[in-house]
Amino acid sequence: MTDLAVNAGQIADAAPYDRARALKAFKFGDNLFYWVTRLSALSVLLILGGIIISLIIGAWPAIQAFGPSFLWTSRWAPSASPEPVLGALAPIYGTLITSAIAMAIAVPVGIGIAIFLTELCPQRLRQPISIAIELLAGIPSIIYGMWGFFVLGPFLANTFQPFMINLFDGVPILQDIFAGPPGYLSLFNAALILAIMVLPFITAISRDVFTTVPPVLKEAAYGVGCTTWEVVRKVVIPYTRVGVIGGVMLALGRALGETMAVTFIIGNAFKISPSVFAPGTTISAAIASEFAESDGLHQSGLILLGLLLFVLTFFVLAVARLMLMRLHKKAGV
């Protein structure tokens, strides 16, 4: 009994020291975790700032040489004498047109696939279709470009484009938008490839947010006699609209900056045409196709194009963030 009492006393005497050491270790670990996460967050800002500064430095000679007119000049002649004549209007036009067409195709199709997977698809088919959609996101962009050049381009030029040209022949405005001649390389071909490439992002994110809708809400809607379409339109979409818009904006950012696939099939023509079947170019395609052989003011002009793409993407994401903030505010969050 005496030995047990002595051991108990020793443990009691040692307990305050052990607690202090444990608290000190916990405090050190907590501080370390705090600074590691903080430095990780700051590193993102540093990288972003470094990218902006490097783009501005590289583009500065072109900014000084061309000024604001760079934005609305459509001619692109890096070999002109005595100085190059460079304008960003054609690449900006091509970037906006291809992205707009791609989103007009991909958004309804992607959301429709997500609705089918969550509301209508038989259980045994959901997993195979979901895996197939996710595999589309893993295909390298250059494979999309090669497929578009060798398969999709000839198919569109021989079937779809002649049909659309004949269909809208003589119709005001539309006859200019769908004017010929058909070609393997065009703005529409590039936009269709972009739509296929961004489709998995829209579908996957929409499907994931649709599954977060509480079953009791849908069951209540079905209980009062709503059809599936009414449940989707009045319950599922309103409940998940913030997540769906986020997925759409993520896909739009991918469409704006896609390079290799677009370079293969857009034609890389620095011109503005009202026809979507005409060749064109985008900012990223112009940089990819000419940067390796550029120097001097030509190279600075391409870097300025990259800076414009950076600003354009930032503007799109900022608008998306404002939209999400308004939706949150409207929902009382």
Coordinates of C-alpha atoms in Angstrom, one line a residue:
M1 CA 0.0 0.0 0.0
T2 CA 2.9 2.3 0.8
D3 CA 4.4 1.8 -2.7
L4 CA 1.1 2.5 -4.4
A5 CA 0.7 5.7 -2.4
V6 CA 4.1 6.8 -3.4
N7 CA 3.4 6.1 -7.1
A8 CA 0.1 7.9 -6.9
G9 CA 1.8 10.9 -5.4
Q10 CA 4.5 10.9 -8.1
I11 CA 1.8 10.9 -10.9
A12 CA -0.1 13.7 -9.2
D13 CA 3.0 15.8 -8.9
A14 CA 3.9 15.1 -12.6
A15 CA 0.4 15.8 -14.0
P16 CA 0.6 19.7 -14.0
Y17 CA 3.9 19.5 -15.9
D18 CA 2.5 17.0 -18.4
R19 CA -0.6 19.2 -19.0
A20 CA 1.5 22.3 -19.5
R21 CA 3.7 20.5 -22.0
A22 CA 0.7 19.1 -23.8
L23 CA -0.9 22.5 -24.0
K24 CA 2.3 24.0 -25.3
A25 CA 2.5 21.3 -28.0
F26 CA -1.1 21.9 -29.0
K27 CA -0.5 25.6 -29.2
F28 CA 2.6 25.2 -31.3
G29 CA 0.7 22.8 -33.7
D30 CA -2.2 25.2 -33.9
N31 CA 0.0 28.2 -34.7
L32 CA 1.9 26.1 -37.3
F33 CA -1.3 25.1 -38.9
Y34 CA -2.5 28.7 -39.0
W35 CA 0.6 30.0 -40.6
V36 CA 0.9 27.2 -43.2
T37 CA -2.7 27.8 -44.3
R38 CA -2.2 31.6 -44.3
L39 CA 1.0 31.4 -46.4
S40 CA -0.7 29.0 -48.8
A41 CA -3.5 31.5 -49.3
L42 CA -1.0 34.4 -49.7
S43 CA 1.0 32.4 -52.2
V44 CA -2.0 32.3 -54.5
L45 CA -2.1 36.1 -54.4
L46 CA 1.6 36.4 -55.0
I47 CA 1.4 34.0 -58.0
L48 CA -1.5 36.0 -59.4
G49 CA 0.3 39.3 -58.9
G50 CA 3.5 37.9 -60.5
I51 CA 1.5 36.8 -63.6
I52 CA -0.1 40.2 -63.9
I53 CA 3.2 42.1 -63.5
S54 CA 5.0 39.8 -66.0
L55 CA 2.3 40.2 -68.6
I56 CA 2.3 44.0 -68.2
I57 CA 6.1 44.2 -68.5
G58 CA 6.1 42.0 -71.6
A59 CA 3.2 43.9 -73.2
W60 CA 4.4 47.4 -72.4
P61 CA 6.2 48.0 -75.7
A62 CA 3.0 47.1 -77.6
I63 CA 1.0 49.3 -75.3
Q64 CA 3.3 52.2 -76.0
A65 CA 3.4 51.6 -79.7
F66 CA -0.3 51.0 -80.4
G67 CA -2.2 52.5 -77.5
P68 CA -5.9 52.0 -77.1
S69 CA -6.4 51.6 -80.8
F70 CA -5.0 48.1 -80.4
L71 CA -8.5 47.1 -79.1
W72 CA -10.5 48.2 -82.2
T73 CA -7.9 47.6 -85.0
S74 CA -8.8 44.5 -87.0
R75 CA -5.6 44.3 -89.2
W76 CA -2.9 42.0 -88.1
A77 CA 0.3 42.4 -90.1
P78 CA 3.5 41.7 -88.1
S79 CA 5.6 41.9 -91.2
A80 CA 4.4 45.3 -92.3
S81 CA 7.0 47.9 -93.1
P82 CA 8.4 50.1 -91.5
E83 CA 6.6 48.9 -88.3
P84 CA 4.2 46.1 -87.6
V85 CA 0.4 46.8 -87.6
L86 CA -1.3 44.8 -84.9
G87 CA -4.9 44.8 -83.7
A88 CA -6.8 42.7 -81.3
L89 CA -10.3 43.1 -82.7
A90 CA -10.4 39.9 -84.7
P91 CA -9.1 37.6 -81.9
I92 CA -11.4 39.3 -79.4
Y93 CA -14.4 38.8 -81.8
G94 CA -13.5 35.2 -82.4
T95 CA -13.1 34.5 -78.7
L96 CA -16.5 36.0 -77.8
I97 CA -18.4 34.4 -80.7
T98 CA -17.0 30.9 -80.2
S99 CA -17.5 31.0 -76.5
A100 CA -21.1 32.3 -76.9
I101 CA -22.1 29.6 -79.4
A102 CA -20.4 26.9 -77.3
M103 CA -22.3 28.0 -74.1
A104 CA -25.6 28.3 -76.0
I105 CA -25.1 24.6 -77.1
A106 CA -23.5 23.2 -73.9
V107 CA -25.7 24.8 -71.2
P108 CA -29.1 23.4 -72.1
V109 CA -27.6 20.0 -73.1
G110 CA -25.5 19.7 -70.0
I111 CA -28.3 20.7 -67.6
G112 CA -30.7 18.4 -69.5
I113 CA -28.3 15.4 -69.0
A114 CA -28.0 16.3 -65.3
I115 CA -31.8 16.3 -64.9
F116 CA -32.1 13.0 -66.7
L117 CA -29.4 11.4 -64.5
T118 CA -31.0 12.6 -61.3
E119 CA -34.7 12.4 -62.0
L120 CA -35.5 10.1 -65.0
C121 CA -32.6 7.7 -65.6
P122 CA -33.0 4.1 -64.6
Q123 CA -30.7 3.3 -61.7
R124 CA -28.6 0.7 -63.6
L125 CA -27.7 3.3 -66.3
R126 CA -26.8 6.2 -64.0
Q127 CA -23.3 5.0 -63.2
P128 CA -22.2 4.1 -66.8
I129 CA -23.5 7.4 -68.2
S130 CA -21.9 9.4 -65.3
I131 CA -18.6 7.7 -66.0
A132 CA -18.8 8.4 -69.7
I133 CA -19.5 12.1 -69.0
E134 CA -16.5 12.3 -66.7
L135 CA -14.3 10.6 -69.2
L136 CA -15.0 13.4 -71.7
A137 CA -13.4 15.8 -69.3
G138 CA -10.2 13.7 -69.2
I139 CA -9.6 13.7 -72.9
P140 CA -6.6 15.9 -73.8
S141 CA -7.6 19.0 -75.8
I142 CA -5.3 18.1 -78.7
I143 CA -7.2 14.9 -79.2
Y144 CA -10.4 17.0 -79.5
G145 CA -8.6 19.2 -82.0
M146 CA -7.4 16.2 -84.1
W147 CA -10.9 14.6 -84.1
G148 CA -12.4 18.0 -85.0
F149 CA -10.0 18.4 -87.9
F150 CA -10.2 14.9 -89.4
V151 CA -13.8 13.8 -88.5
L152 CA -16.1 16.6 -87.4
G153 CA -14.9 19.3 -89.8
P154 CA -15.4 17.2 -93.0
F155 CA -18.8 16.0 -91.7
L156 CA -20.0 19.5 -91.0
A157 CA -18.7 20.8 -94.3
N158 CA -20.4 18.1 -96.3
T159 CA -23.7 17.8 -94.5
F160 CA -24.7 20.4 -91.9
Q161 CA -23.2 23.5 -93.3
P162 CA -24.8 23.1 -96.8
F163 CA -28.1 22.4 -95.2
M164 CA -28.0 25.5 -93.1
I165 CA -26.8 27.7 -96.0
N166 CA -29.7 26.5 -98.2
L167 CA -32.2 26.7 -95.3
F168 CA -31.6 30.4 -94.6
D169 CA -30.8 31.5 -98.1
G170 CA -32.8 34.7 -98.7
V171 CA -33.7 35.2 -95.0
P172 CA -32.6 38.6 -93.8
I173 CA -29.8 38.6 -91.2
L174 CA -29.8 34.8 -91.0
Q175 CA -28.5 34.4 -94.5
D176 CA -25.4 36.5 -93.5
I177 CA -24.9 34.6 -90.2
F178 CA -25.1 31.2 -92.1
A179 CA -23.4 32.3 -95.3
G180 CA -21.1 30.0 -97.3
P181 CA -19.0 28.5 -98.6
P182 CA -18.8 25.4 -96.4
G183 CA -15.4 24.7 -94.9
Y184 CA -13.5 22.3 -92.7
L185 CA -12.2 25.3 -90.6
S186 CA -14.6 27.8 -89.2
L187 CA -15.8 29.6 -86.1
F188 CA -18.8 27.2 -85.8
N189 CA -16.6 24.1 -85.9
A190 CA -14.4 25.5 -83.1
A191 CA -17.5 26.5 -81.1
L192 CA -19.0 23.0 -81.4
I193 CA -15.7 21.4 -80.2
L194 CA -15.7 23.9 -77.3
A195 CA -19.3 22.9 -76.4
I196 CA -18.3 19.2 -76.3
M197 CA -15.3 20.0 -74.1
V198 CA -17.1 22.1 -71.5
L199 CA -20.2 19.8 -71.4
P200 CA -18.7 17.5 -68.7
F201 CA -18.1 20.4 -66.4
I202 CA -21.7 21.7 -66.6
T203 CA -23.1 18.2 -66.4
A204 CA -21.0 17.0 -63.5
I205 CA -21.5 20.1 -61.3
S206 CA -25.2 20.3 -62.1
R207 CA -25.7 16.6 -61.3
D208 CA -23.9 17.0 -58.0
V209 CA -25.9 20.0 -56.9
F210 CA -29.2 18.4 -58.1
T211 CA -28.5 15.5 -55.7
T212 CA -28.4 17.9 -52.8
V213 CA -32.1 18.8 -53.1
P214 CA -33.8 17.3 -50.0
P215 CA -36.1 14.4 -51.1
V216 CA -38.9 15.7 -48.9
L217 CA -39.2 18.8 -51.1
K218 CA -39.6 16.8 -54.3
E219 CA -41.9 14.3 -52.5
A220 CA -44.1 17.2 -51.3
A221 CA -44.3 18.6 -54.8
Y222 CA -45.2 15.2 -56.3
G223 CA -47.8 14.8 -53.4
V224 CA -49.7 17.9 -54.5
G225 CA -49.9 16.6 -58.1
C226 CA -46.8 18.2 -59.8
T227 CA -45.4 16.6 -62.8
T228 CA -41.7 15.8 -63.2
W229 CA -41.2 18.9 -65.3
E230 CA -42.9 21.1 -62.7
V231 CA -40.8 19.6 -59.9
V232 CA -37.6 20.3 -61.9
R233 CA -38.7 23.8 -62.8
K234 CA -40.2 24.9 -59.5
V235 CA -38.2 22.9 -56.9
V236 CA -34.9 21.5 -58.3
I237 CA -33.7 24.5 -60.4
P238 CA -34.6 27.2 -57.9
Y239 CA -33.0 25.3 -55.0
T240 CA -29.7 24.7 -56.9
R241 CA -29.4 27.8 -59.2
V242 CA -26.4 29.1 -57.4
G243 CA -24.4 25.9 -58.0
V244 CA -25.6 25.6 -61.5
I245 CA -24.5 29.2 -62.4
G246 CA -21.2 28.5 -60.8
G247 CA -20.7 25.4 -63.0
V248 CA -21.7 27.4 -66.1
M249 CA -19.2 30.1 -65.3
L250 CA -16.5 27.6 -64.7
A251 CA -17.2 26.1 -68.1
L252 CA -17.2 29.6 -69.7
G253 CA -13.8 30.2 -68.3
R254 CA -12.6 27.0 -69.9
A255 CA -14.1 28.0 -73.2
L256 CA -12.5 31.4 -73.2
G257 CA -9.0 30.1 -72.7
E258 CA -9.0 26.8 -74.7
T259 CA -6.1 26.8 -77.1
M260 CA -5.0 23.6 -78.9
A261 CA -8.4 22.2 -79.9
V262 CA -9.4 25.6 -81.3
T263 CA -6.1 26.2 -83.1
F264 CA -6.7 23.0 -85.0
I265 CA -10.1 23.8 -86.5
I266 CA -10.8 27.6 -86.4
G267 CA -8.6 28.5 -89.4
N268 CA -6.4 31.1 -87.7
A269 CA -7.6 33.9 -90.0
F270 CA -7.3 37.4 -88.6
K271 CA -10.5 38.7 -90.0
I272 CA -14.0 39.5 -88.9
S273 CA -16.9 37.9 -90.8
P274 CA -20.6 37.9 -90.0
S275 CA -20.8 34.2 -91.0
V276 CA -20.2 31.6 -88.4
F277 CA -19.0 29.3 -91.2
A278 CA -16.1 31.5 -92.0
P279 CA -12.5 31.0 -90.6
G280 CA -11.4 33.1 -87.7
T281 CA -9.2 33.1 -84.7
T282 CA -9.3 33.5 -80.9
I283 CA -6.8 35.2 -78.6
S284 CA -5.4 31.9 -77.3
A285 CA -5.2 30.4 -80.8
A286 CA -3.4 33.4 -82.1
I287 CA -0.8 33.2 -79.3
A288 CA -0.3 29.5 -79.8
S289 CA 0.1 29.7 -83.6
E290 CA 2.5 32.7 -83.7
F291 CA 4.4 33.0 -80.4
A292 CA 7.2 30.5 -81.3
E293 CA 8.2 32.6 -84.4
S294 CA 7.7 36.0 -82.9
D295 CA 10.1 38.6 -81.6
G296 CA 10.3 42.3 -80.8
L297 CA 7.1 44.2 -81.1
H298 CA 5.3 41.2 -82.6
Q299 CA 6.0 39.2 -79.5
S300 CA 5.0 42.1 -77.2
G301 CA 1.7 42.3 -79.1
L302 CA 1.0 38.6 -78.5
I303 CA 1.7 39.1 -74.8
L304 CA -0.7 42.0 -74.8
L305 CA -3.3 39.6 -76.3
G306 CA -2.6 37.3 -73.3
L307 CA -3.1 40.3 -71.0
L308 CA -6.4 41.1 -72.6
L309 CA -7.5 37.4 -72.3
F310 CA -6.6 37.6 -68.6
V311 CA -8.6 40.7 -68.1
L312 CA -11.6 39.3 -70.1
T313 CA -11.6 36.1 -68.0
F314 CA -11.3 38.1 -64.8
F315 CA -14.2 40.3 -65.8
V316 CA -16.4 37.2 -66.6
L317 CA -15.6 35.6 -63.2
A318 CA -16.2 38.9 -61.4
V319 CA -19.6 39.2 -63.1
A320 CA -20.3 35.6 -62.1
R321 CA -19.4 36.3 -58.5
L322 CA -21.7 39.4 -58.4
M323 CA -24.5 37.3 -59.8
L324 CA -24.0 34.7 -57.1
M325 CA -23.8 37.4 -54.4
R326 CA -27.1 38.8 -55.6
L327 CA -28.7 35.3 -55.6
H328 CA -27.4 34.7 -52.0
K329 CA -28.8 38.1 -50.9
K330 CA -32.1 37.4 -52.6
A331 CA -32.3 34.0 -50.8
G332 CA -31.5 35.7 -47.5
V333 CA -28.1 34.1 -47.0

